[in-house]
Amino acid sequence: MAGTNGKQKTARDMILSMGVIILVAGFVYLFIPHDDSERGPKVVDYRVELLTARRAASYPIAAPQGLPDAWKATSVRYQGDEFEAWHLGFHDPEGEYVAIEQSTQRRPVFVDEATQGARESGKTEKIDGRTWTRYEGGRYDALVLEGTKGSTTVVTGTASFAQLTKMADALKTE
């Protein structure tokens, strides 16, 4: 049997190669540092963007004042090309997402986009003397500020209405 010896060497070589690969992989896993600790969201400083947006926008830009340090700003942007739009995103103390969205885009289109399809619930509430309408959705819930001219303000996210209300209460335009 001339062919049997060659096949046995090939199988033996393959098994030895696999063993070497497993040893190298184990060595790499043990001696290359890896961090299994849970990391929080990347925090951003939004002060410069806020000042720039407040100078450029045709409407009063809203940002929170007096929130506890447990609220972490995670995203910020101002766009003034097609229509003006301000976004400021946070992780709340419970780890949920809350965003302030403002725009001069047509109100129905903007609210639908900002709330990711949430629908008006018919409920309103007074927060810091202003009337906000509740929107409820599958992904995001929201509070939409009523009575503004030229822009729409939305506080939206995965957080509870209690947390959305805290953000809406903290919003100031100066």
Coordinates of C-alpha atoms in Angstrom, one line a residue:
M1 CA 0.0 0.0 0.0
A2 CA 2.0 2.8 -1.3
G3 CA -0.6 5.6 -0.8
T4 CA -1.5 4.9 2.8
N5 CA 1.7 6.2 4.3
G6 CA 1.4 9.6 2.5
K7 CA -2.1 10.1 3.7
Q8 CA -1.1 9.3 7.3
K9 CA 1.7 11.9 7.2
T10 CA -0.7 14.5 5.8
A11 CA -3.3 13.9 8.6
R12 CA -0.5 13.9 11.2
D13 CA 0.9 17.2 9.9
M14 CA -2.5 18.8 9.9
I15 CA -3.1 17.8 13.5
L16 CA 0.3 19.1 14.5
S17 CA -0.3 22.4 12.7
M18 CA -3.7 22.8 14.5
G19 CA -1.9 22.1 17.9
V20 CA 0.7 24.8 17.2
I21 CA -2.1 27.3 16.1
I22 CA -4.0 26.6 19.4
L23 CA -0.9 27.1 21.5
V24 CA 0.0 30.4 19.8
A25 CA -3.6 31.6 20.2
G26 CA -3.6 30.7 23.9
F27 CA -0.3 32.5 24.3
V28 CA -1.7 35.6 22.6
Y29 CA -4.8 35.5 24.8
L30 CA -2.9 35.1 28.0
F31 CA -0.1 37.7 27.4
I32 CA -1.8 40.4 25.4
P33 CA -3.6 42.8 27.7
H34 CA -7.4 43.1 27.2
D35 CA -9.8 45.1 29.2
D36 CA -13.0 43.4 30.2
S37 CA -14.3 46.3 32.3
E38 CA -17.5 48.0 31.3
R39 CA -16.9 51.5 29.9
G40 CA -19.4 54.3 30.0
P41 CA -20.4 56.4 27.1
K42 CA -17.8 58.8 25.6
V43 CA -18.4 62.2 27.2
V44 CA -18.2 65.4 25.1
D45 CA -17.9 69.1 26.1
Y46 CA -20.5 71.0 24.2
R47 CA -19.8 74.5 25.4
V48 CA -18.0 75.7 22.2
E49 CA -20.7 74.3 19.9
L50 CA -23.4 75.8 22.1
L51 CA -21.9 79.3 21.9
T52 CA -21.4 78.9 18.1
A53 CA -24.9 77.7 17.5
R54 CA -26.4 80.5 19.7
R55 CA -24.6 83.1 17.5
A56 CA -25.6 81.4 14.2
A57 CA -29.2 80.3 14.8
S58 CA -32.2 82.3 14.0
Y59 CA -34.0 80.9 17.1
P60 CA -33.1 80.6 20.7
I61 CA -30.9 77.5 21.2
A62 CA -31.8 75.5 24.3
A63 CA -29.4 73.7 26.5
P64 CA -29.7 72.3 30.1
Q65 CA -28.5 74.2 33.1
G66 CA -28.2 72.8 36.6
L67 CA -28.4 69.1 35.8
P68 CA -26.4 66.8 38.2
D69 CA -23.0 65.5 37.0
A70 CA -24.6 62.0 36.5
W71 CA -26.1 63.4 33.2
K72 CA -23.3 62.9 30.6
A73 CA -23.3 64.8 27.3
T74 CA -22.5 62.3 24.5
S75 CA -23.2 64.1 21.2
V76 CA -23.6 67.6 19.9
R77 CA -24.0 69.2 16.5
Y78 CA -25.4 72.2 14.8
Q79 CA -26.3 72.3 11.1
G80 CA -27.4 75.4 9.2
D81 CA -27.4 74.3 5.6
E82 CA -30.8 73.1 4.3
F83 CA -32.6 74.1 7.5
E84 CA -31.2 74.9 11.0
A85 CA -30.9 72.0 13.4
W86 CA -29.5 71.7 16.9
H87 CA -28.9 68.3 18.6
L88 CA -27.5 67.7 22.1
G89 CA -27.5 64.1 23.3
F90 CA -27.1 62.8 26.9
H91 CA -27.0 59.6 28.9
D92 CA -29.1 60.0 32.0
P93 CA -28.2 58.7 35.4
E94 CA -30.2 55.5 34.6
G95 CA -28.1 54.9 31.5
E96 CA -30.9 55.8 29.1
Y97 CA -30.6 58.2 26.1
V98 CA -32.1 61.7 26.2
A99 CA -31.7 64.3 23.4
I100 CA -32.6 67.9 22.8
E101 CA -33.6 68.5 19.2
Q102 CA -34.4 71.8 17.7
S103 CA -35.0 72.8 14.1
T104 CA -36.6 75.2 11.6
Q105 CA -37.7 72.2 9.5
R106 CA -41.4 71.8 9.0
R107 CA -42.8 70.8 12.4
P108 CA -44.6 67.6 11.4
V109 CA -41.6 66.2 9.5
F110 CA -39.2 67.3 12.2
V111 CA -41.2 65.8 15.1
D112 CA -41.6 62.5 13.3
E113 CA -37.9 62.3 12.6
A114 CA -36.8 63.5 16.0
T115 CA -39.1 61.1 17.9
Q116 CA -38.5 58.2 15.4
G117 CA -42.2 57.9 14.6
A118 CA -43.7 58.5 18.1
R119 CA -47.4 59.6 18.0
E120 CA -49.0 62.4 19.9
S121 CA -50.7 61.0 23.0
G122 CA -53.2 63.9 23.6
K123 CA -51.6 64.6 27.0
T124 CA -49.9 67.9 27.8
E125 CA -48.1 69.1 30.9
K126 CA -46.7 72.3 32.2
I127 CA -43.0 72.3 32.8
D128 CA -41.3 75.5 34.1
G129 CA -44.3 77.5 32.9
R130 CA -44.2 76.1 29.4
T131 CA -46.7 73.6 27.8
W132 CA -45.2 70.4 26.4
T133 CA -47.2 67.7 24.5
R134 CA -46.3 64.0 25.1
Y135 CA -45.5 61.7 22.3
E136 CA -45.3 58.0 22.8
G137 CA -43.5 55.5 20.5
G138 CA -42.0 52.1 20.2
R139 CA -38.4 53.2 20.4
Y140 CA -38.5 56.8 21.7
D141 CA -40.9 58.8 23.8
A142 CA -40.9 62.6 23.6
L143 CA -42.0 66.0 24.9
V144 CA -42.7 68.6 22.2
L145 CA -42.7 72.3 23.3
E146 CA -45.8 74.2 22.2
G147 CA -46.2 77.9 21.3
T148 CA -42.8 78.5 19.7
K149 CA -42.5 80.5 16.4
G150 CA -40.0 79.7 13.8
S151 CA -38.6 76.5 15.3
T152 CA -39.6 73.3 17.1
T153 CA -38.1 72.0 20.3
V154 CA -38.3 68.3 21.2
V155 CA -36.9 66.4 24.2
T156 CA -36.8 62.8 23.2
G157 CA -35.1 59.4 23.9
T158 CA -35.4 56.0 25.5
A159 CA -35.6 57.5 29.0
S160 CA -38.7 57.6 31.1
F161 CA -41.1 60.6 30.9
A162 CA -39.8 61.5 34.4
Q163 CA -36.3 61.9 33.0
L164 CA -37.5 63.6 29.9
T165 CA -39.4 66.1 32.2
K166 CA -36.2 66.7 34.2
M167 CA -34.4 67.6 31.0
A168 CA -37.2 69.8 29.7
D169 CA -37.3 71.6 33.1
A170 CA -33.5 72.2 32.9
L171 CA -33.6 73.8 29.4
K172 CA -32.6 77.4 29.2
T173 CA -32.0 79.5 26.1
E174 CA -29.3 81.8 27.6

